[in-house]
Coordinates of C-alpha atoms in Angstrom, one line a residue:
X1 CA -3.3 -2.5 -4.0
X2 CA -1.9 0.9 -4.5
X3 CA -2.4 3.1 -7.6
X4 CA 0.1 5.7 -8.2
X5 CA -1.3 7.1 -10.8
X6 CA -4.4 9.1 -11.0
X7 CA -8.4 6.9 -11.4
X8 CA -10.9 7.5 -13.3
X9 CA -14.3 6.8 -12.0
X10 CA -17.3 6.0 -14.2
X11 CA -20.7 6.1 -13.5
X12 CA -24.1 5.4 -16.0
X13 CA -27.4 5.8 -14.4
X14 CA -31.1 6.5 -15.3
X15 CA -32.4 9.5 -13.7
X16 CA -35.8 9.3 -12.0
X17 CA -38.5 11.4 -14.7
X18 CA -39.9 13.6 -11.9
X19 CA -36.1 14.5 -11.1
X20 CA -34.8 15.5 -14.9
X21 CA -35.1 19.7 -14.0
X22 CA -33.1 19.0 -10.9
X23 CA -30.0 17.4 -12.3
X24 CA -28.2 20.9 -12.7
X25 CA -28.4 21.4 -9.1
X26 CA -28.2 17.9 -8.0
X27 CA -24.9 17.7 -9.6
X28 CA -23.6 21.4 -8.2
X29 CA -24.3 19.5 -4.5
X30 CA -22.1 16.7 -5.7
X31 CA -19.5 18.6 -6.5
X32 CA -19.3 20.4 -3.3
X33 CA -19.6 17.2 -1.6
X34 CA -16.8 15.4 -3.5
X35 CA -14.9 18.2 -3.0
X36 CA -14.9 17.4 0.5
X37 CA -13.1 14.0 0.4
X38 CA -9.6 13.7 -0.3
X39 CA -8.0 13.7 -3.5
X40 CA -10.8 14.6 -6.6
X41 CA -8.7 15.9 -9.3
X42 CA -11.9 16.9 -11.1
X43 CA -15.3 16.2 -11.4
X44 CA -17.4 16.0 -14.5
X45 CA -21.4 15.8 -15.0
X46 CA -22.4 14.3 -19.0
X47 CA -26.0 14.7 -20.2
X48 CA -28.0 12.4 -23.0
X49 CA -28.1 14.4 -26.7
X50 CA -31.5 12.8 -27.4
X51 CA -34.3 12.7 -25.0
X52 CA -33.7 10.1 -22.8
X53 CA -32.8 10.0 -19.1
X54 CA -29.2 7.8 -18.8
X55 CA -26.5 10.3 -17.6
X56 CA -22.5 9.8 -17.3
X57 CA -20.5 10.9 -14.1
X58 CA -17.2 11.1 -14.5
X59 CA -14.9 11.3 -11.5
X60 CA -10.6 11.7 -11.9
X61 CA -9.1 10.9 -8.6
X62 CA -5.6 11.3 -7.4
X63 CA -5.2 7.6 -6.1
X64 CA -7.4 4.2 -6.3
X65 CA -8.1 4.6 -2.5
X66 CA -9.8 7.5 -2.4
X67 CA -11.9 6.9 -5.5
X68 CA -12.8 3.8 -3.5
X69 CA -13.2 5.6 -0.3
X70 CA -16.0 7.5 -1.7
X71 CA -17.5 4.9 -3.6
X72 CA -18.1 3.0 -0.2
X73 CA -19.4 6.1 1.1
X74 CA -22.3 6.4 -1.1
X75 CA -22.9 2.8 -1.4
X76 CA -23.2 2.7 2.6
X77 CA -25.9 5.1 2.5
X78 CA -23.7 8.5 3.8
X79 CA -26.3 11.2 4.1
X80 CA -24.4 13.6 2.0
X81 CA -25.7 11.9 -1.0
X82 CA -29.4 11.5 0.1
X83 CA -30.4 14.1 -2.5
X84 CA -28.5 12.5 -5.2
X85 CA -29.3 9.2 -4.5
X86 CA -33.3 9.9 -4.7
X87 CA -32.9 11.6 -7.6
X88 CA -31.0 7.5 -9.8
X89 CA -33.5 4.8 -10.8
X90 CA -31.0 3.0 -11.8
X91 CA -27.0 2.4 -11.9
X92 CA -26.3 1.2 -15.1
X93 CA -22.3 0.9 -14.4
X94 CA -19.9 2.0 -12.1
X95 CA -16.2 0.9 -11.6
X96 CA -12.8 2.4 -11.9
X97 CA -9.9 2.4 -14.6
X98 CA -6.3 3.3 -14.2
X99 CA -4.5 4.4 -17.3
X100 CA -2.8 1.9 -19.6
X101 CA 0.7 1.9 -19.3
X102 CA 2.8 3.5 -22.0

């Protein structure tokens, strides 16, 4: 199925404790590596208010394939996420979202 329209990718997780400092740069590697597949449209990083460890990744891409593309790419392990990877305890949600039609 084809998307026309740009995706939004959504992504809760718990951050490892002994990983918290390293977020800022963790997420500057993302970036650059996102950057490196076809189509991100932008690339956001949220952090928690109060003082616990769930973080929100938000991801626009210019079609469904490519968000899914990547997805499958760091689900399959691809090295280029290694550092990223080690740093989740745990995936909360993920999945995409298409706008609503007007």
């Amino acid at each position: 199925m084809s998307h026309a329209s740009p995706v939004l990718e959504l992504a809760i997780f718990q951050v490892k404790e002994d990983h918290l400092a390293q977020v800022p740069a963790l997420r500057a590697g993302l970036r650059e590596t996102l950057k490196a597949f076809p189509g991100l449209i932008d690339y956001r990083g949220y952090c928690p208010i109060n003082d616990d460890r769930i973080f929100v990744d938000l991801a626009l891409w210019s079609c469904f394939e490519n968000a899914q593309a990547v997805a499958q790419a760091f689900n399959d392990g691809d090295p280029r996420f290694a550092d990223y990877m080690a740093a989740i305890e745990s995936l909360s949600f993920m999945s995409h979202f298409s706008p609503e039609p007007c």
